[in-house]
mmCIF file of C-alpha atoms in Angstrom:
data_model
loop_
_atom_site.group_PDB
_atom_site.id
_atom_site.type_symbol
_atom_site.label_atom_id
_atom_site.label_comp_id
_atom_site.label_asym_id
_atom_site.label_seq_id
_atom_site.Cartn_x
_atom_site.Cartn_y
_atom_site.Cartn_z
ATOM 1 C CA UNK A 16 105.791 -81.645 99.102
ATOM 2 C CA UNK A 17 102.187 -79.972 98.232
ATOM 3 C CA UNK A 18 100.385 -77.835 101.186
ATOM 4 C CA UNK A 19 97.067 -76.444 101.451
ATOM 5 C CA UNK A 20 95.517 -73.880 103.643
ATOM 6 C CA UNK A 21 92.092 -73.601 104.640
ATOM 7 C CA UNK A 22 91.656 -70.128 105.726
ATOM 8 C CA UNK A 23 88.014 -68.515 106.070
ATOM 9 C CA UNK A 24 87.694 -66.122 109.439
ATOM 10 C CA UNK A 25 90.872 -63.194 110.624
ATOM 11 C CA UNK A 26 92.138 -65.303 113.524
ATOM 12 C CA UNK A 27 92.809 -67.389 111.063
ATOM 13 C CA UNK A 28 95.118 -65.593 108.737
ATOM 14 C CA UNK A 29 96.947 -65.384 111.673
ATOM 15 C CA UNK A 30 97.982 -67.561 111.748
ATOM 16 C CA UNK A 31 98.602 -68.421 108.771
ATOM 17 C CA UNK A 32 101.261 -65.954 108.216
ATOM 18 C CA UNK A 33 103.973 -68.474 109.783
ATOM 19 C CA UNK A 34 102.957 -71.190 107.915
ATOM 20 C CA UNK A 35 103.783 -69.555 104.664
ATOM 21 C CA UNK A 36 106.975 -67.977 105.299
ATOM 22 C CA UNK A 37 107.942 -71.844 107.121
ATOM 23 C CA UNK A 38 106.730 -73.831 103.682
ATOM 24 C CA UNK A 39 108.202 -71.099 100.869
ATOM 25 C CA UNK A 40 111.683 -71.224 102.730
ATOM 26 C CA UNK A 41 111.442 -74.956 103.653
ATOM 27 C CA UNK A 42 110.958 -75.255 99.460
ATOM 28 C CA UNK A 43 107.128 -76.419 99.683
ATOM 29 C CA UNK A 44 104.441 -75.148 97.393
ATOM 30 C CA UNK A 45 101.392 -74.117 99.886
ATOM 31 C CA UNK A 46 98.413 -73.657 97.618
ATOM 32 C CA UNK A 47 95.674 -71.483 100.323
ATOM 33 C CA UNK A 48 91.805 -71.283 100.149
ATOM 34 C CA UNK A 49 89.622 -68.922 101.117
ATOM 35 C CA UNK A 50 86.236 -70.102 101.899
ATOM 36 C CA UNK A 51 85.262 -66.722 102.404
ATOM 37 C CA UNK A 52 83.943 -66.963 105.718
ATOM 38 C CA UNK A 53 84.452 -63.666 106.894
ATOM 39 C CA UNK A 54 83.696 -60.740 103.707
ATOM 40 C CA UNK A 55 84.474 -57.609 104.961
ATOM 41 C CA UNK A 56 87.638 -55.832 102.700
ATOM 42 C CA UNK A 57 88.589 -54.647 106.671
ATOM 43 C CA UNK A 58 88.169 -58.299 108.089
ATOM 44 C CA UNK A 59 90.093 -60.471 105.116
ATOM 45 C CA UNK A 60 91.715 -58.056 102.237
ATOM 46 C CA UNK A 61 93.380 -56.064 104.228
ATOM 47 C CA UNK A 62 94.846 -58.415 106.154
ATOM 48 C CA UNK A 63 96.191 -60.639 103.502
ATOM 49 C CA UNK A 64 98.137 -57.351 101.858
ATOM 50 C CA UNK A 65 99.123 -56.507 105.446
ATOM 51 C CA UNK A 66 101.008 -59.702 106.637
ATOM 52 C CA UNK A 67 102.205 -59.410 102.436
ATOM 53 C CA UNK A 68 99.963 -62.698 102.481
ATOM 54 C CA UNK A 69 100.281 -64.236 98.823
ATOM 55 C CA UNK A 70 96.350 -63.659 96.836
ATOM 56 C CA UNK A 71 94.417 -67.451 97.549
ATOM 57 C CA UNK A 72 95.142 -69.389 94.843
ATOM 58 C CA UNK A 73 90.980 -69.960 94.845
ATOM 59 C CA UNK A 74 88.357 -68.324 97.362
ATOM 60 C CA UNK A 75 85.348 -70.189 97.221
ATOM 61 C CA UNK A 76 83.103 -67.032 98.110
ATOM 62 C CA UNK A 77 81.136 -68.425 100.759
ATOM 63 C CA UNK A 78 79.730 -65.644 102.876
ATOM 64 C CA UNK A 79 77.527 -65.240 105.746
ATOM 65 C CA UNK A 80 75.300 -68.111 105.773
ATOM 66 C CA UNK A 81 72.813 -70.122 108.781
ATOM 67 C CA UNK A 82 75.616 -72.632 109.893
ATOM 68 C CA UNK A 83 74.366 -75.761 109.408
ATOM 69 C CA UNK A 84 73.781 -74.744 105.557
ATOM 70 C CA UNK A 85 77.705 -72.516 105.817
ATOM 71 C CA UNK A 86 79.375 -75.448 106.561
ATOM 72 C CA UNK A 87 77.182 -77.965 104.188
ATOM 73 C CA UNK A 88 77.708 -74.932 100.745
ATOM 74 C CA UNK A 89 82.007 -74.976 102.541
ATOM 75 C CA UNK A 90 81.784 -78.966 102.066
ATOM 76 C CA UNK A 91 81.075 -79.345 98.959
ATOM 77 C CA UNK A 92 83.044 -75.909 97.122
ATOM 78 C CA UNK A 93 85.971 -77.685 99.901
ATOM 79 C CA UNK A 94 86.119 -80.818 98.274
ATOM 80 C CA UNK A 95 86.480 -80.104 94.067
ATOM 81 C CA UNK A 96 88.945 -77.596 95.203
ATOM 82 C CA UNK A 97 91.791 -79.722 97.371
ATOM 83 C CA UNK A 98 91.235 -82.973 94.356
ATOM 84 C CA UNK A 99 91.542 -80.358 91.779
ATOM 85 C CA UNK A 100 94.759 -79.657 93.997
ATOM 86 C CA UNK A 101 95.721 -83.274 95.075
ATOM 87 C CA UNK A 102 96.993 -82.326 98.419
ATOM 88 C CA UNK A 103 99.766 -83.951 99.996
ATOM 89 C CA UNK A 104 98.260 -82.054 103.463
ATOM 90 C CA UNK A 105 95.509 -80.258 104.200
ATOM 91 C CA UNK A 106 96.265 -78.006 107.329
ATOM 92 C CA UNK A 107 93.009 -76.621 109.067
ATOM 93 C CA UNK A 108 93.351 -73.502 111.369
ATOM 94 C CA UNK A 109 92.045 -73.004 115.767
ATOM 95 C CA UNK A 110 87.777 -73.325 115.573
ATOM 96 C CA UNK A 111 85.537 -71.597 113.128
ATOM 97 C CA UNK A 112 82.960 -73.060 110.283
ATOM 98 C CA UNK A 113 86.537 -72.813 107.766
ATOM 99 C CA UNK A 114 88.121 -75.345 109.933
ATOM 100 C CA UNK A 115 84.956 -77.881 111.157
ATOM 101 C CA UNK A 116 84.525 -78.070 107.620
ATOM 102 C CA UNK A 117 88.272 -78.489 106.265
ATOM 103 C CA UNK A 118 88.414 -80.865 108.133
ATOM 104 C CA UNK A 119 84.967 -83.243 107.424
ATOM 105 C CA UNK A 120 85.934 -82.276 103.524
ATOM 106 C CA UNK A 121 89.817 -83.542 103.431
ATOM 107 C CA UNK A 122 88.943 -86.632 105.936
ATOM 108 C CA UNK A 123 86.254 -87.805 103.548
ATOM 109 C CA UNK A 124 88.471 -87.435 101.353
ATOM 110 C CA UNK A 125 91.809 -89.365 102.798
ATOM 111 C CA UNK A 126 94.133 -86.826 102.511
ATOM 112 C CA UNK A 127 96.163 -86.034 105.005
ATOM 113 C CA UNK A 128 95.398 -83.488 107.632
ATOM 114 C CA UNK A 129 96.056 -81.060 110.629
ATOM 115 C CA UNK A 130 94.759 -79.446 113.098
ATOM 116 C CA UNK A 131 97.190 -76.174 114.436
ATOM 117 C CA UNK A 132 96.047 -74.714 117.253
ATOM 118 C CA UNK A 133 94.634 -78.361 118.421
ATOM 119 C CA UNK A 134 93.520 -79.778 121.754
ATOM 120 C CA UNK A 135 91.372 -76.701 123.154
ATOM 121 C CA UNK A 136 88.720 -76.248 125.347
ATOM 122 C CA UNK A 137 86.547 -74.660 127.137
ATOM 123 C CA UNK A 138 83.963 -76.908 128.272
ATOM 124 C CA UNK A 139 81.077 -75.075 127.107
ATOM 125 C CA UNK A 140 79.317 -77.104 124.879
ATOM 126 C CA UNK A 141 77.553 -74.038 123.757
ATOM 127 C CA UNK A 142 80.218 -72.229 122.118
ATOM 128 C CA UNK A 143 80.196 -73.014 118.132
ATOM 129 C CA UNK A 144 83.770 -72.946 118.087
ATOM 130 C CA UNK A 145 83.828 -76.177 121.137
ATOM 131 C CA UNK A 146 82.218 -78.092 118.284
ATOM 132 C CA UNK A 147 84.089 -76.992 115.275
ATOM 133 C CA UNK A 148 87.726 -77.760 117.709
ATOM 134 C CA UNK A 149 86.209 -80.598 119.393
ATOM 135 C CA UNK A 150 84.581 -82.502 115.564
ATOM 136 C CA UNK A 151 88.710 -81.283 113.739
ATOM 137 C CA UNK A 152 90.168 -83.304 115.935
ATOM 138 C CA UNK A 153 88.835 -86.920 115.666
ATOM 139 C CA UNK A 154 88.966 -86.021 112.025
ATOM 140 C CA UNK A 155 92.559 -85.034 111.387
ATOM 141 C CA UNK A 156 95.427 -87.337 111.363
ATOM 142 C CA UNK A 157 98.268 -84.843 113.203
ATOM 143 C CA UNK A 158 96.947 -82.490 115.826
ATOM 144 C CA UNK A 159 99.142 -79.525 116.440
ATOM 145 C CA UNK A 160 98.795 -78.706 119.684
ATOM 146 C CA UNK A 161 100.598 -75.417 121.007
ATOM 147 C CA UNK A 162 100.617 -75.684 124.641
ATOM 148 C CA UNK A 163 101.091 -78.414 127.130
ATOM 149 C CA UNK A 164 97.423 -78.095 128.576
ATOM 150 C CA UNK A 165 96.259 -79.072 125.107
ATOM 151 C CA UNK A 166 98.069 -82.274 124.466
ATOM 152 C CA UNK A 167 96.751 -82.876 127.767
ATOM 153 C CA UNK A 168 93.309 -82.343 127.121
ATOM 154 C CA UNK A 169 94.049 -84.739 123.590
ATOM 155 C CA UNK A 170 95.445 -87.174 125.970
ATOM 156 C CA UNK A 171 92.081 -87.742 128.352
ATOM 157 C CA UNK A 172 90.290 -87.880 125.625
ATOM 158 C CA UNK A 173 92.501 -90.630 123.785
ATOM 159 C CA UNK A 174 93.465 -88.440 121.542
ATOM 160 C CA UNK A 175 96.763 -88.238 122.712
ATOM 161 C CA UNK A 176 99.284 -90.811 120.272
ATOM 162 C CA UNK A 177 97.881 -87.881 117.380
ATOM 163 C CA UNK A 178 99.447 -84.302 119.244
ATOM 164 C CA UNK A 179 102.731 -82.836 118.637
ATOM 165 C CA UNK A 180 103.657 -80.665 121.222
ATOM 166 C CA UNK A 181 104.751 -77.241 118.808
ATOM 167 C CA UNK A 182 104.506 -74.340 120.704
ATOM 168 C CA UNK A 183 101.810 -71.025 119.642
ATOM 169 C CA UNK A 184 102.608 -70.114 115.003
ATOM 170 C CA UNK A 185 100.543 -66.386 116.623
ATOM 171 C CA UNK A 186 104.351 -65.943 119.003
ATOM 172 C CA UNK A 187 105.117 -66.383 115.980
ATOM 173 C CA UNK A 188 103.562 -63.494 114.360
ATOM 174 C CA UNK A 189 103.852 -61.391 117.176
ATOM 175 C CA UNK A 190 107.511 -61.735 118.176
ATOM 176 C CA UNK A 191 107.855 -61.354 114.151
ATOM 177 C CA UNK A 192 104.939 -58.460 113.674
ATOM 178 C CA UNK A 193 105.595 -56.799 116.448
ATOM 179 C CA UNK A 194 108.910 -54.305 115.884
ATOM 180 C CA UNK A 195 107.299 -53.134 112.691
ATOM 181 C CA UNK A 196 103.748 -53.316 114.660
ATOM 182 C CA UNK A 197 105.812 -50.968 117.656
ATOM 183 C CA UNK A 198 107.007 -48.299 115.080
ATOM 184 C CA UNK A 199 103.224 -47.699 113.985
ATOM 185 C CA UNK A 200 102.194 -45.482 116.812
ATOM 186 C CA UNK A 201 98.341 -45.881 115.259
ATOM 187 C CA UNK A 202 97.150 -44.373 118.585
ATOM 188 C CA UNK A 203 98.947 -41.439 117.880
ATOM 189 C CA UNK A 204 96.978 -41.324 114.776
ATOM 190 C CA UNK A 205 93.774 -41.398 115.576
ATOM 191 C CA UNK A 206 94.345 -38.781 118.628
ATOM 192 C CA UNK A 207 94.510 -41.217 121.706
ATOM 193 C CA UNK A 208 98.004 -40.504 124.051
ATOM 194 C CA UNK A 209 98.561 -42.994 126.306
ATOM 195 C CA UNK A 210 97.823 -44.666 129.013
ATOM 196 C CA UNK A 211 94.411 -45.844 126.858
ATOM 197 C CA UNK A 212 92.101 -48.674 127.047
ATOM 198 C CA UNK A 213 91.570 -51.070 123.983
ATOM 199 C CA UNK A 214 88.674 -52.650 123.788
ATOM 200 C CA UNK A 215 86.374 -54.959 121.298
ATOM 201 C CA UNK A 216 83.296 -57.123 121.832
ATOM 202 C CA UNK A 217 81.883 -59.659 118.925
ATOM 203 C CA UNK A 218 80.600 -63.047 120.538
ATOM 204 C CA UNK A 219 76.924 -63.141 120.074
ATOM 205 C CA UNK A 220 75.807 -63.759 123.691
ATOM 206 C CA UNK A 221 77.377 -60.647 124.195
ATOM 207 C CA UNK A 222 76.816 -57.857 121.987
ATOM 208 C CA UNK A 223 72.847 -59.496 120.692
ATOM 209 C CA UNK A 224 71.486 -60.126 124.362
ATOM 210 C CA UNK A 225 70.532 -56.216 124.849
ATOM 211 C CA UNK A 226 71.024 -55.905 128.505
ATOM 212 C CA UNK A 227 73.999 -57.740 128.039
ATOM 213 C CA UNK A 228 75.152 -54.986 125.220
ATOM 214 C CA UNK A 229 74.434 -52.236 127.237
ATOM 215 C CA UNK A 230 76.010 -53.287 130.921
ATOM 216 C CA UNK A 231 79.193 -53.313 128.745
ATOM 217 C CA UNK A 232 78.859 -50.574 127.876
ATOM 218 C CA UNK A 233 78.275 -48.538 130.126
ATOM 219 C CA UNK A 234 81.093 -50.182 131.922
ATOM 220 C CA UNK A 235 83.180 -48.994 129.456
ATOM 221 C CA UNK A 236 81.389 -45.663 128.929
ATOM 222 C CA UNK A 237 82.623 -45.206 133.198
ATOM 223 C CA UNK A 238 85.945 -46.503 132.344
ATOM 224 C CA UNK A 239 86.399 -43.212 130.052
ATOM 225 C CA UNK A 240 86.601 -40.904 133.146
ATOM 226 C CA UNK A 241 90.117 -43.023 133.205
ATOM 227 C CA UNK A 242 91.230 -43.194 130.928
ATOM 228 C CA UNK A 243 90.599 -42.823 127.391
ATOM 229 C CA UNK A 244 88.473 -46.258 126.153
ATOM 230 C CA UNK A 245 89.768 -47.145 121.905
ATOM 231 C CA UNK A 246 86.825 -49.622 120.788
ATOM 232 C CA UNK A 247 86.821 -50.422 117.608
ATOM 233 C CA UNK A 248 83.745 -51.810 116.187
ATOM 234 C CA UNK A 249 82.883 -54.953 114.426
ATOM 235 C CA UNK A 250 80.148 -55.043 111.884
ATOM 236 C CA UNK A 251 78.064 -57.408 113.500
ATOM 237 C CA UNK A 252 78.483 -54.863 116.845
ATOM 238 C CA UNK A 253 77.601 -52.146 115.175
ATOM 239 C CA UNK A 254 74.593 -53.237 113.730
ATOM 240 C CA UNK A 255 73.581 -54.780 117.485
ATOM 241 C CA UNK A 256 73.916 -51.020 118.788
ATOM 242 C CA UNK A 257 71.810 -49.606 116.035
ATOM 243 C CA UNK A 258 68.543 -51.789 116.928
ATOM 244 C CA UNK A 259 69.461 -51.755 120.558
ATOM 245 C CA UNK A 260 69.326 -47.582 121.038
ATOM 246 C CA UNK A 261 72.465 -47.799 122.405
ATOM 247 C CA UNK A 262 74.762 -45.439 120.982
ATOM 248 C CA UNK A 263 74.646 -42.708 122.968
ATOM 249 C CA UNK A 264 76.341 -44.656 125.021
ATOM 250 C CA UNK A 265 79.746 -44.765 122.686
ATOM 251 C CA UNK A 266 79.747 -41.614 123.093
ATOM 252 C CA UNK A 267 82.772 -41.417 125.691
ATOM 253 C CA UNK A 268 84.520 -43.562 123.689
ATOM 254 C CA UNK A 269 86.994 -43.567 120.617
ATOM 255 C CA UNK A 270 85.358 -45.488 118.299
ATOM 256 C CA UNK A 271 86.889 -47.011 114.942
ATOM 257 C CA UNK A 272 86.155 -49.665 111.906
ATOM 258 C CA UNK A 273 87.819 -52.707 112.287
ATOM 259 C CA UNK A 274 91.614 -52.825 112.094
ATOM 260 C CA UNK A 275 94.167 -54.526 110.390
ATOM 261 C CA UNK A 276 96.148 -56.689 112.139
ATOM 262 C CA UNK A 277 99.665 -53.930 112.073
ATOM 263 C CA UNK A 278 97.549 -51.288 113.150
ATOM 264 C CA UNK A 279 94.840 -53.858 116.023
ATOM 265 C CA UNK A 280 98.406 -54.926 117.283
ATOM 266 C CA UNK A 281 100.336 -51.100 117.581
ATOM 267 C CA UNK A 282 97.368 -50.620 119.434
ATOM 268 C CA UNK A 283 98.051 -53.924 121.810
ATOM 269 C CA UNK A 284 101.745 -52.535 122.443
ATOM 270 C CA UNK A 285 100.573 -48.943 123.328
ATOM 271 C CA UNK A 286 97.664 -50.113 125.243
ATOM 272 C CA UNK A 287 97.187 -50.017 129.674
ATOM 273 C CA UNK A 288 94.273 -52.913 129.331
ATOM 274 C CA UNK A 289 92.178 -54.856 127.086
ATOM 275 C CA UNK A 290 89.296 -56.077 127.685
ATOM 276 C CA UNK A 291 88.193 -58.300 125.257
ATOM 277 C CA UNK A 292 85.888 -61.593 123.864
ATOM 278 C CA UNK A 293 88.006 -62.676 121.344
ATOM 279 C CA UNK A 294 90.351 -65.631 121.886
ATOM 280 C CA UNK A 295 93.378 -64.187 120.203
ATOM 281 C CA UNK A 296 93.356 -61.190 121.143
ATOM 282 C CA UNK A 297 93.015 -62.375 125.019
ATOM 283 C CA UNK A 298 95.910 -64.501 124.259
ATOM 284 C CA UNK A 299 97.870 -61.346 122.144
ATOM 285 C CA UNK A 300 97.712 -59.815 125.473
ATOM 286 C CA UNK A 301 99.217 -62.369 127.707
ATOM 287 C CA UNK A 302 102.248 -62.329 124.685
ATOM 288 C CA UNK A 303 102.516 -58.722 125.170
ATOM 289 C CA UNK A 304 102.269 -58.492 128.981
ATOM 290 C CA UNK A 305 98.852 -56.608 129.039
ATOM 291 C CA UNK A 306 96.664 -56.869 131.679
ATOM 292 C CA UNK A 307 92.935 -58.192 130.101
ATOM 293 C CA UNK A 308 88.988 -58.497 130.581
ATOM 294 C CA UNK A 309 87.765 -61.659 129.345
ATOM 295 C CA UNK A 310 84.065 -61.007 128.365
ATOM 296 C CA UNK A 311 82.837 -64.661 128.679
ATOM 297 C CA UNK A 312 82.262 -66.542 131.048
ATOM 298 C CA UNK A 313 85.291 -69.202 130.250
ATOM 299 C CA UNK A 314 88.570 -69.765 128.732
ATOM 300 C CA UNK A 315 90.563 -72.056 125.526
ATOM 301 C CA UNK A 316 93.434 -70.461 126.929
ATOM 302 C CA UNK A 317 94.196 -70.608 130.965
ATOM 303 C CA UNK A 318 97.396 -70.638 130.736
ATOM 304 C CA UNK A 319 96.581 -66.912 130.501
ATOM 305 C CA UNK A 320 94.565 -66.555 133.764
ATOM 306 C CA UNK A 321 98.169 -67.320 135.721
ATOM 307 C CA UNK A 322 98.680 -64.200 138.394
ATOM 308 C CA UNK A 323 95.230 -61.981 137.747
ATOM 309 C CA UNK A 324 96.743 -61.380 133.732
ATOM 310 C CA UNK A 325 93.345 -62.001 132.406
ATOM 311 C CA UNK A 326 90.066 -62.019 134.283
ATOM 312 C CA UNK A 327 86.758 -63.380 132.723
ATOM 313 C CA UNK A 328 83.207 -61.483 133.497
ATOM 314 C CA UNK A 329 81.014 -64.020 132.340
ATOM 315 C CA UNK A 330 78.483 -60.491 132.485
ATOM 316 C CA UNK A 331 78.932 -56.902 131.388
ATOM 317 C CA UNK A 332 77.941 -55.604 135.072
ATOM 318 C CA UNK A 333 81.112 -55.528 137.289
ATOM 319 C CA UNK A 334 83.114 -54.253 134.478
ATOM 320 C CA UNK A 335 83.740 -50.740 135.820
ATOM 321 C CA UNK A 336 84.165 -52.068 138.843
ATOM 322 C CA UNK A 337 86.980 -54.663 137.633
ATOM 323 C CA UNK A 338 88.305 -51.947 135.312
ATOM 324 C CA UNK A 339 89.261 -50.211 138.146
ATOM 325 C CA UNK A 340 90.376 -52.994 140.560
ATOM 326 C CA UNK A 341 92.845 -53.969 138.028
ATOM 327 C CA UNK A 342 94.010 -49.765 136.757
ATOM 328 C CA UNK A 343 94.303 -49.315 140.921
ATOM 329 C CA UNK A 344 96.302 -53.327 141.281
ATOM 330 C CA UNK A 345 98.293 -54.070 137.979
ATOM 331 C CA UNK A 346 98.561 -57.884 138.308
ATOM 332 C CA UNK A 347 103.102 -59.087 137.498
ATOM 333 C CA UNK A 348 102.444 -60.781 134.215
ATOM 334 C CA UNK A 349 104.974 -63.863 133.736
ATOM 335 C CA UNK A 350 106.438 -64.754 130.186
ATOM 336 C CA UNK A 351 104.592 -66.301 127.901
ATOM 337 C CA UNK A 352 106.772 -69.788 128.383
ATOM 338 C CA UNK A 353 103.958 -71.444 128.206
ATOM 339 C CA UNK A 354 103.863 -70.679 124.142
ATOM 340 C CA UNK A 355 106.449 -71.885 123.086
ATOM 341 C CA UNK A 356 109.438 -70.292 122.117
ATOM 342 C CA UNK A 357 108.653 -68.661 118.484
ATOM 343 C CA UNK A 358 109.285 -71.472 116.655
ATOM 344 C CA UNK A 359 105.947 -73.422 115.792
ATOM 345 C CA UNK A 360 105.420 -73.076 112.025
ATOM 346 C CA UNK A 361 109.288 -74.097 110.813
ATOM 347 C CA UNK A 362 108.432 -77.538 113.556
ATOM 348 C CA UNK A 363 105.232 -78.184 112.102
ATOM 349 C CA UNK A 364 106.562 -77.762 108.510
ATOM 350 C CA UNK A 365 109.070 -80.457 109.195
ATOM 351 C CA UNK A 366 106.469 -83.096 111.296
ATOM 352 C CA UNK A 367 104.803 -83.244 107.492
ATOM 353 C CA UNK A 368 108.052 -82.845 105.856
ATOM 354 C CA UNK A 369 108.761 -86.445 107.733
ATOM 355 C CA UNK A 370 104.749 -88.201 108.952
#
């Protein structure tokens, strides 16, 4: 069986690793096509090296662009690559522009296509990720759902017959790399002792709005009086901080460039609280049983809200107050059993082999 994986963004590289290992261990041919959606070395090249993934078989070098032009360029380039490879299956991952472009290109070529991490819904039509995941779910023949809730979403939309409950491949990766990450002790390397807060911010509604970005940074600055804040600064966030003249807020934090998957996982495992607007990190915090504040009004991972493990905060104004509350009232975080047992990738390969 020859399988093409279409990836292009950091979260997809994490999901790719367990799938690649499962395909390799089963003796199948795996072809990796990288669209180039994430083009920074820390968010692409270092991820492949860090996770011991082979170099992509093809790198399309699409890079940044307006969303409509970007997806059009991806579809055209992907179509040519998929024809060249002539695969039995194409896999797309998650909810990015790359995901949607891969689903469109492969479906037009009538190649069997599977969507890894299917069925997620935030029910926010303004989220670009919501558009990508909904279109991808409509086009793909097999929908690999990570949770029962995702299967229920697909059933409500008339897509239940295509759904396969397999668990979450990010849990596969988390379990596979946690021991190695824990040995890195990256917080010690950057001179931070325990306890500390790990914070990441990159979404447009948070960083492109000067008032909201200032409120978030002010909240993190105030949190610094309670415990250190480690803040890996996304390239987009760094540009907006400079554009809006907000550099002064960063002086109370330990700011570092974006870090590799293993270093980020090391920071997560050693942290006491996570503050993020990332879909992946809020879920990984749940896997690590760390309390999390998600700087969004909705989440595609409602399972993480159980017991107050993850708290949604749509604006930054109440951030410092929420941080104090969680520090003084730490939640009892359940085991991540809703996300499977760490065998999602193997189940996905088995389904493809039987379909």
